[in-house]
Amino acid sequence: MGSLETTTPSSPLFNPLDLDDFRTQAHKAVDFIADYYASIESRPVLPRVEPGYLRKTLLPQIPPTKPTPFESILSEIETHIMPGMTHWLSPNFFAYFPATVSTAGFLGEMLSSSFNSVGFNWLASPAATELESIVMDWLASLLKLPHQFTFSGSGGGVLQGTTSEAILCTLVAARERAIEKSSSVTIQKLVVYGSDQTHSTFPKACKIAGISPSNIRTIPTSVDTEFALSPELLKRQMEADVAAGLVPLYLCATVGTTSSNAVDPLGGLADVARDYGVWVHVDAAYAGSACICPEFRQYLDGVEKADSLSLSPHKWLLTYLDCCCLWVRNRDSLISALATDPEYLKNRPSESGSVVDYKDWQVGLGRRFRALRLWMVLKMHGVTNLQSHIRSDVGLAMLFERLVRGDRQFEVVVPRRFGLVCFRLKGVGEGLNRRVLEEVNRTGTVYMTHTVVGGEYVMRFAVGATLTEERHVVAAWEIIRGKADELLMGEMDSL
Amino acid sequence: MGSLETTTPSSPLFNPLDLDDFRTQAHKAVDFIADYYASIESRPVLPRVEPGYLRKTLLPQIPPTKPTPFESILSEIETHIMPGMTHWLSPNFFAYFPATVSTAGFLGEMLSSSFNSVGFNWLASPAATELESIVMDWLASLLKLPHQFTFSGSGGGVLQGTTSEAILCTLVAARERAIEKSSSVTIQKLVVYGSDQTHSTFPKACKIAGISPSNIRTIPTSVDTEFALSPELLKRQMEADVAAGLVPLYLCATVGTTSSNAVDPLGGLADVARDYGVWVHVDAAYAGSACICPEFRQYLDGVEKADSLSLSPHKWLLTYLDCCCLWVRNRDSLISALATDPEYLKNRPSESGSVVDYKDWQVGLGRRFRALRLWMVLKMHGVTNLQSHIRSDVGLAMLFERLVRGDRQFEVVVPRRFGLVCFRLKGVGEGLNRRVLEEVNRTGTVYMTHTVVGGEYVMRFAVGATLTEERHVVAAWEIIRGKADELLMGEMDSL
């Protein structure tokens, strides 16, 4: 903004950041948000709108010429936006995995936004860079990650937006390492490995990185291993690939798969991978957060043999979106694959080699001050509370599991390890299970999703939305059981 | 959270989102931020800390066990974080390109965060998806983009985090299209084109996508074309590549280069590219926003022949980070390259094909409700004000340009088109110019950066930080001139 004559005299001076307005309106927004949270339970968790609903209501095809007052915007949000929201923070949200929040996370986000710093290199935001390194080391220590994954070792941590980016960055590092190592290695020869339970983001990242789709191995799992990837099958596949003249490159192992929370045996898989010089990445997006509790840390056993690990505090550590932690054993391999050095970013601290330039640890150049949020969550809550938060969610999932197991019409399909319960109506096909899920979701009072594991359609009940209490879990179960009873009764009647 | 017996009796119930606390503390944060903005001018824009400063002050090597009160955290931020901040929002920030903000953007960010919705597909957040489509069409209309770039045409728009992601996604779409078209095309044969002024994120995205570094063409520019890419040189390079058995794939043209705001001739370049079936992407990250003013729209002429366009409202349209708009002419090519369809995300609206699932338009799966921020900026300010904001910034840059031109010791190196002035001390080498820049930045009162164009070291003065007024520009010029005088005097003395 400015105050030059180029502003035509007829237009009043435009000040996009008038501090009186800022203060007044931001206070109003705080109250609007607190009121929203207070009312969220009474809103349908899954909206009842049809595709295209908003274009019909938000009529203008072009943006408005004149300003709209904030009050009118809040009222449009209430009238038009809210009815089309899937309320992820509703205590009745049991779909996918929860995206958890906290006052500390919200405050951290406010402060981080307010700085609007773009910490692509150290100089562009020393505090943002250094706090990120510190907080990543903090979390590494809390998770008892190997020393090499920290900045005092050969590695270090960086905040990414999503697991996809974490996988993409490490995959490119692995790819560059492999191609540099031998002139006979071409990108077409590189093979990557996951299981049929690995998240869909893995093959997508591979495709983006130019790995041939025919070289993405999806190794089958079964109920025998509780849907974990078998080191023996991995070994056989790698042997076959090498025999075919291919080059094993990258393994994505998972701690807490999306479908059913299966846990791949990291140590055994890494032992196999090591024989083939393969980069081992551990995707612990959801369940990794639980490993801040000593009783869950076992699920990360073997990570000391891996090359990288990612987990997303926006899933289970109360940070709000987006916050995905990536640690690497060897930061140089990441940096040498992703570094850029244009003239307009050159500066003495970077040239000295004594600083971290996070642009060389990620896909993009620009980056927000995400570390502040994670730092504030750790600091304002403290580790003891965060552990009790994990345990409380797991406790609620155990409660739901008991309710399911206590009803002989239902069965729990895979062992429950964290906050996810996979269950189904016993002895009936996909159709009826699917209808139960649809009827339950149609109530608007509960939102669950489904998956297919081992060829079976199952319902997923993921506990952990920040506002969920015991009574919501119990009420959800009553609705599920009620809908199942109705549908089973209908089936009986039609026989 | 919950209230189960698994919480040990000794630990008080942990409620991470207590609404009374939320309200009280968020109000405190609003005041803290407004006070920060009010005081920002008095803070050194570039910090005076040494690498590692924060690790020395934030002593604990592990995260705290117990909670820290919010007040203490605010005081730690003031004591430890602030001294290490590069204050991007300072009115004295003239480095890189500004990252602009507004009350509307801040409120939009608060509301967007508060929903914490993860709109990977329509059902997961209908309002978020639909508002994004609407607002992208709005901006397309404001920029007079061709009809095909909108949802009522064959294309549409999506919000990415950064230009890097926009380039990567379209590059992968182009790559897949090329490889599918002919079985003789391998990734090793694909060639991509930019100029020596194209942003460093372009070769980086190419590398990530598996394009061979030896196939990334960096076509030289010169002062003769004002550092714009020449269609004639592009044509010659493509001819040579085809003659060598290679396959031209993708051109990244720029409207407003980072170094000097050069504008590539889109129409002429696209005409050449079309003969070779090349995907043309227009990177208008910074200058694209100016094209909402009719008098600047000429710089986008030719975009109707391009395949995609990206621009970042977080640079010049007051949205806060991160907000990068990407439009494509043909949404199907993007989707077919990036779509995934795992069982756990299957749902009826997606299967009906009647909805937009933005996960298939980007690298990652998860995504924030970014559209709310952009919508609120357009709506709360209105187009007229946004245009006057652009014009006011350009007016301030014109003022600075006049000041430079009025001093015979200095010269403006390239024509000023938008808010960036590239200038240098005339008739002296890099050394003295570099020292002027360093001395100016050392004052803490002004922060500028440099670049090299046409082999010459130049200072970049980028006007547009939201709080910058005429007096800051004038004061900055006084400091620059003063430091130059001092150094020139010193030179004279030492002769």
PDB file of N, CA and C in Angstrom, chain B residues 344-388:
ATOM      1  N   TYR B 344     -10.324 -47.353   0.443  1.00  0.00           N
ATOM      2  CA  TYR B 344     -10.773 -46.613   1.635  1.00  0.00           C
ATOM      3  C   TYR B 344     -11.206 -45.191   1.332  1.00  0.00           C
ATOM      4  N   LEU B 345     -11.027 -44.742   0.064  1.00  0.00           N
ATOM      5  CA  LEU B 345     -11.520 -43.399  -0.287  1.00  0.00           C
ATOM      6  C   LEU B 345     -12.685 -43.466  -1.270  1.00  0.00           C
ATOM      7  N   LYS B 346     -13.070 -44.674  -1.669  1.00  0.00           N
ATOM      8  CA  LYS B 346     -14.169 -44.795  -2.638  1.00  0.00           C
ATOM      9  C   LYS B 346     -15.463 -44.278  -2.021  1.00  0.00           C
ATOM     10  N   ASN B 347     -16.249 -43.588  -2.840  1.00  0.00           N
ATOM     11  CA  ASN B 347     -17.529 -43.059  -2.361  1.00  0.00           C
ATOM     12  C   ASN B 347     -18.411 -42.762  -3.558  1.00  0.00           C
ATOM     13  N   ARG B 348     -19.693 -42.708  -3.327  1.00  0.00           N
ATOM     14  CA  ARG B 348     -20.645 -42.574  -4.436  1.00  0.00           C
ATOM     15  C   ARG B 348     -20.457 -41.295  -5.257  1.00  0.00           C
ATOM     16  N   PRO B 349     -20.341 -40.118  -4.639  1.00  0.00           N
ATOM     17  CA  PRO B 349     -20.163 -38.921  -5.480  1.00  0.00           C
ATOM     18  C   PRO B 349     -18.948 -39.025  -6.402  1.00  0.00           C
ATOM     19  N   SER B 350     -17.818 -39.520  -5.886  1.00  0.00           N
ATOM     20  CA  SER B 350     -16.635 -39.656  -6.749  1.00  0.00           C
ATOM     21  C   SER B 350     -16.915 -40.628  -7.883  1.00  0.00           C
ATOM     22  N   GLU B 351     -17.573 -41.732  -7.563  1.00  0.00           N
ATOM     23  CA  GLU B 351     -17.853 -42.733  -8.595  1.00  0.00           C
ATOM     24  C   GLU B 351     -18.812 -42.200  -9.657  1.00  0.00           C
ATOM     25  N   SER B 352     -19.652 -41.255  -9.250  1.00  0.00           N
ATOM     26  CA  SER B 352     -20.618 -40.702 -10.208  1.00  0.00           C
ATOM     27  C   SER B 352     -19.932 -39.822 -11.255  1.00  0.00           C
ATOM     28  N   GLY B 353     -18.715 -39.401 -10.966  1.00  0.00           N
ATOM     29  CA  GLY B 353     -17.990 -38.562 -11.921  1.00  0.00           C
ATOM     30  C   GLY B 353     -18.510 -37.131 -11.982  1.00  0.00           C
ATOM     31  N   SER B 354     -19.400 -36.776 -11.070  1.00  0.00           N
ATOM     32  CA  SER B 354     -20.020 -35.444 -11.139  1.00  0.00           C
ATOM     33  C   SER B 354     -19.324 -34.434 -10.238  1.00  0.00           C
ATOM     34  N   VAL B 355     -18.237 -34.845  -9.584  1.00  0.00           N
ATOM     35  CA  VAL B 355     -17.596 -33.941  -8.636  1.00  0.00           C
ATOM     36  C   VAL B 355     -16.111 -33.798  -8.925  1.00  0.00           C
ATOM     37  N   VAL B 356     -15.533 -32.753  -8.362  1.00  0.00           N
ATOM     38  CA  VAL B 356     -14.097 -32.550  -8.429  1.00  0.00           C
ATOM     39  C   VAL B 356     -13.476 -33.203  -7.188  1.00  0.00           C
ATOM     40  N   ASP B 357     -12.478 -34.039  -7.401  1.00  0.00           N
ATOM     41  CA  ASP B 357     -11.717 -34.605  -6.274  1.00  0.00           C
ATOM     42  C   ASP B 357     -10.312 -34.029  -6.375  1.00  0.00           C
ATOM     43  N   TYR B 358     -10.054 -33.025  -5.573  1.00  0.00           N
ATOM     44  CA  TYR B 358      -8.798 -32.276  -5.757  1.00  0.00           C
ATOM     45  C   TYR B 358      -7.541 -33.088  -5.453  1.00  0.00           C
ATOM     46  N   LYS B 359      -7.673 -34.218  -4.757  1.00  0.00           N
ATOM     47  CA  LYS B 359      -6.485 -35.051  -4.568  1.00  0.00           C
ATOM     48  C   LYS B 359      -5.862 -35.422  -5.914  1.00  0.00           C
ATOM     49  N   ASP B 360      -6.673 -35.452  -6.974  1.00  0.00           N
ATOM     50  CA  ASP B 360      -6.173 -35.849  -8.284  1.00  0.00           C
ATOM     51  C   ASP B 360      -5.627 -34.671  -9.087  1.00  0.00           C
ATOM     52  N   TRP B 361      -5.464 -33.545  -8.427  1.00  0.00           N
ATOM     53  CA  TRP B 361      -4.936 -32.343  -9.073  1.00  0.00           C
ATOM     54  C   TRP B 361      -3.631 -31.889  -8.413  1.00  0.00           C
ATOM     55  N   GLN B 362      -3.086 -32.712  -7.525  1.00  0.00           N
ATOM     56  CA  GLN B 362      -1.933 -32.263  -6.732  1.00  0.00           C
ATOM     57  C   GLN B 362      -1.042 -33.443  -6.348  1.00  0.00           C
ATOM     58  N   VAL B 363       0.108 -33.124  -5.740  1.00  0.00           N
ATOM     59  CA  VAL B 363       1.058 -34.160  -5.331  1.00  0.00           C
ATOM     60  C   VAL B 363       0.509 -34.967  -4.161  1.00  0.00           C
ATOM     61  N   GLY B 364       0.075 -34.271  -3.118  1.00  0.00           N
ATOM     62  CA  GLY B 364      -0.310 -34.947  -1.886  1.00  0.00           C
ATOM     63  C   GLY B 364      -1.753 -35.392  -1.872  1.00  0.00           C
ATOM     64  N   LEU B 365      -2.148 -36.004  -0.767  1.00  0.00           N
ATOM     65  CA  LEU B 365      -3.546 -36.398  -0.596  1.00  0.00           C
ATOM     66  C   LEU B 365      -4.251 -35.332   0.249  1.00  0.00           C
ATOM     67  N   GLY B 366      -3.771 -35.126   1.464  1.00  0.00           N
ATOM     68  CA  GLY B 366      -4.395 -34.152   2.361  1.00  0.00           C
ATOM     69  C   GLY B 366      -4.269 -32.744   1.808  1.00  0.00           C
ATOM     70  N   ARG B 367      -5.219 -31.906   2.165  1.00  0.00           N
ATOM     71  CA  ARG B 367      -5.150 -30.507   1.734  1.00  0.00           C
ATOM     72  C   ARG B 367      -6.002 -29.664   2.662  1.00  0.00           C
ATOM     73  N   ARG B 368      -5.557 -28.435   2.903  1.00  0.00           N
ATOM     74  CA  ARG B 368      -6.266 -27.504   3.761  1.00  0.00           C
ATOM     75  C   ARG B 368      -7.340 -26.772   2.954  1.00  0.00           C
ATOM     76  N   PHE B 369      -8.188 -26.058   3.659  1.00  0.00           N
ATOM     77  CA  PHE B 369      -9.287 -25.304   3.038  1.00  0.00           C
ATOM     78  C   PHE B 369      -8.729 -23.936   2.614  1.00  0.00           C
ATOM     79  N   ARG B 370      -7.765 -23.953   1.686  1.00  0.00           N
ATOM     80  CA  ARG B 370      -7.079 -22.716   1.300  1.00  0.00           C
ATOM     81  C   ARG B 370      -8.010 -21.719   0.604  1.00  0.00           C
ATOM     82  N   ALA B 371      -9.028 -22.227  -0.054  1.00  0.00           N
ATOM     83  CA  ALA B 371      -9.877 -21.353  -0.867  1.00  0.00           C
ATOM     84  C   ALA B 371     -10.581 -20.287  -0.037  1.00  0.00           C
ATOM     85  N   LEU B 372     -10.846 -20.611   1.211  1.00  0.00           N
ATOM     86  CA  LEU B 372     -11.588 -19.679   2.064  1.00  0.00           C
ATOM     87  C   LEU B 372     -10.840 -18.355   2.180  1.00  0.00           C
ATOM     88  N   ARG B 373      -9.527 -18.455   2.308  1.00  0.00           N
ATOM     89  CA  ARG B 373      -8.692 -17.267   2.434  1.00  0.00           C
ATOM     90  C   ARG B 373      -8.766 -16.401   1.182  1.00  0.00           C
ATOM     91  N   LEU B 374      -8.588 -17.036   0.033  1.00  0.00           N
ATOM     92  CA  LEU B 374      -8.604 -16.292  -1.225  1.00  0.00           C
ATOM     93  C   LEU B 374      -9.992 -15.701  -1.466  1.00  0.00           C
ATOM     94  N   TRP B 375     -11.024 -16.465  -1.148  1.00  0.00           N
ATOM     95  CA  TRP B 375     -12.404 -15.991  -1.310  1.00  0.00           C
ATOM     96  C   TRP B 375     -12.642 -14.767  -0.435  1.00  0.00           C
ATOM     97  N   MET B 376     -12.161 -14.833   0.793  1.00  0.00           N
ATOM     98  CA  MET B 376     -12.378 -13.704   1.695  1.00  0.00           C
ATOM     99  C   MET B 376     -11.600 -12.475   1.264  1.00  0.00           C
ATOM    100  N   VAL B 377     -10.407 -12.678   0.722  1.00  0.00           N
ATOM    101  CA  VAL B 377      -9.639 -11.523   0.234  1.00  0.00           C
ATOM    102  C   VAL B 377     -10.386 -10.846  -0.918  1.00  0.00           C
ATOM    103  N   LEU B 378     -10.901 -11.642  -1.844  1.00  0.00           N
ATOM    104  CA  LEU B 378     -11.625 -11.064  -2.979  1.00  0.00           C
ATOM    105  C   LEU B 378     -12.910 -10.375  -2.507  1.00  0.00           C
ATOM    106  N   LYS B 379     -13.552 -10.996  -1.534  1.00  0.00           N
ATOM    107  CA  LYS B 379     -14.874 -10.539  -1.131  1.00  0.00           C
ATOM    108  C   LYS B 379     -14.804  -9.358  -0.155  1.00  0.00           C
ATOM    109  N   MET B 380     -13.938  -9.465   0.824  1.00  0.00           N
ATOM    110  CA  MET B 380     -13.884  -8.397   1.824  1.00  0.00           C
ATOM    111  C   MET B 380     -13.264  -7.123   1.259  1.00  0.00           C
ATOM    112  N   HIS B 381     -12.354  -7.287   0.296  1.00  0.00           N
ATOM    113  CA  HIS B 381     -11.730  -6.095  -0.274  1.00  0.00           C
ATOM    114  C   HIS B 381     -12.481  -5.619  -1.505  1.00  0.00           C
ATOM    115  N   GLY B 382     -12.896  -6.555  -2.337  1.00  0.00           N
ATOM    116  CA  GLY B 382     -13.509  -6.173  -3.606  1.00  0.00           C
ATOM    117  C   GLY B 382     -12.438  -5.866  -4.640  1.00  0.00           C
ATOM    118  N   VAL B 383     -12.790  -6.042  -5.886  1.00  0.00           N
ATOM    119  CA  VAL B 383     -11.826  -5.933  -6.978  1.00  0.00           C
ATOM    120  C   VAL B 383     -11.219  -4.531  -7.068  1.00  0.00           C
ATOM    121  N   THR B 384     -12.065  -3.506  -6.895  1.00  0.00           N
ATOM    122  CA  THR B 384     -11.564  -2.138  -7.035  1.00  0.00           C
ATOM    123  C   THR B 384     -10.421  -1.855  -6.065  1.00  0.00           C
ATOM    124  N   ASN B 385     -10.601  -2.252  -4.829  1.00  0.00           N
ATOM    125  CA  ASN B 385      -9.535  -2.049  -3.849  1.00  0.00           C
ATOM    126  C   ASN B 385      -8.284  -2.855  -4.190  1.00  0.00           C
ATOM    127  N   LEU B 386      -8.480  -4.082  -4.654  1.00  0.00           N
ATOM    128  CA  LEU B 386      -7.309  -4.900  -4.990  1.00  0.00           C
ATOM    129  C   LEU B 386      -6.536  -4.269  -6.142  1.00  0.00           C
ATOM    130  N   GLN B 387      -7.259  -3.736  -7.101  1.00  0.00           N
ATOM    131  CA  GLN B 387      -6.583  -3.055  -8.204  1.00  0.00           C
ATOM    132  C   GLN B 387      -5.836  -1.821  -7.696  1.00  0.00           C
ATOM    133  N   SER B 388      -6.468  -1.108  -6.781  1.00  0.00           N
ATOM    134  CA  SER B 388      -5.797   0.107  -6.308  1.00  0.00           C
ATOM    135  C   SER B 388      -4.565  -0.265  -5.470  1.00  0.00           C
TER     136      SER B 388
END
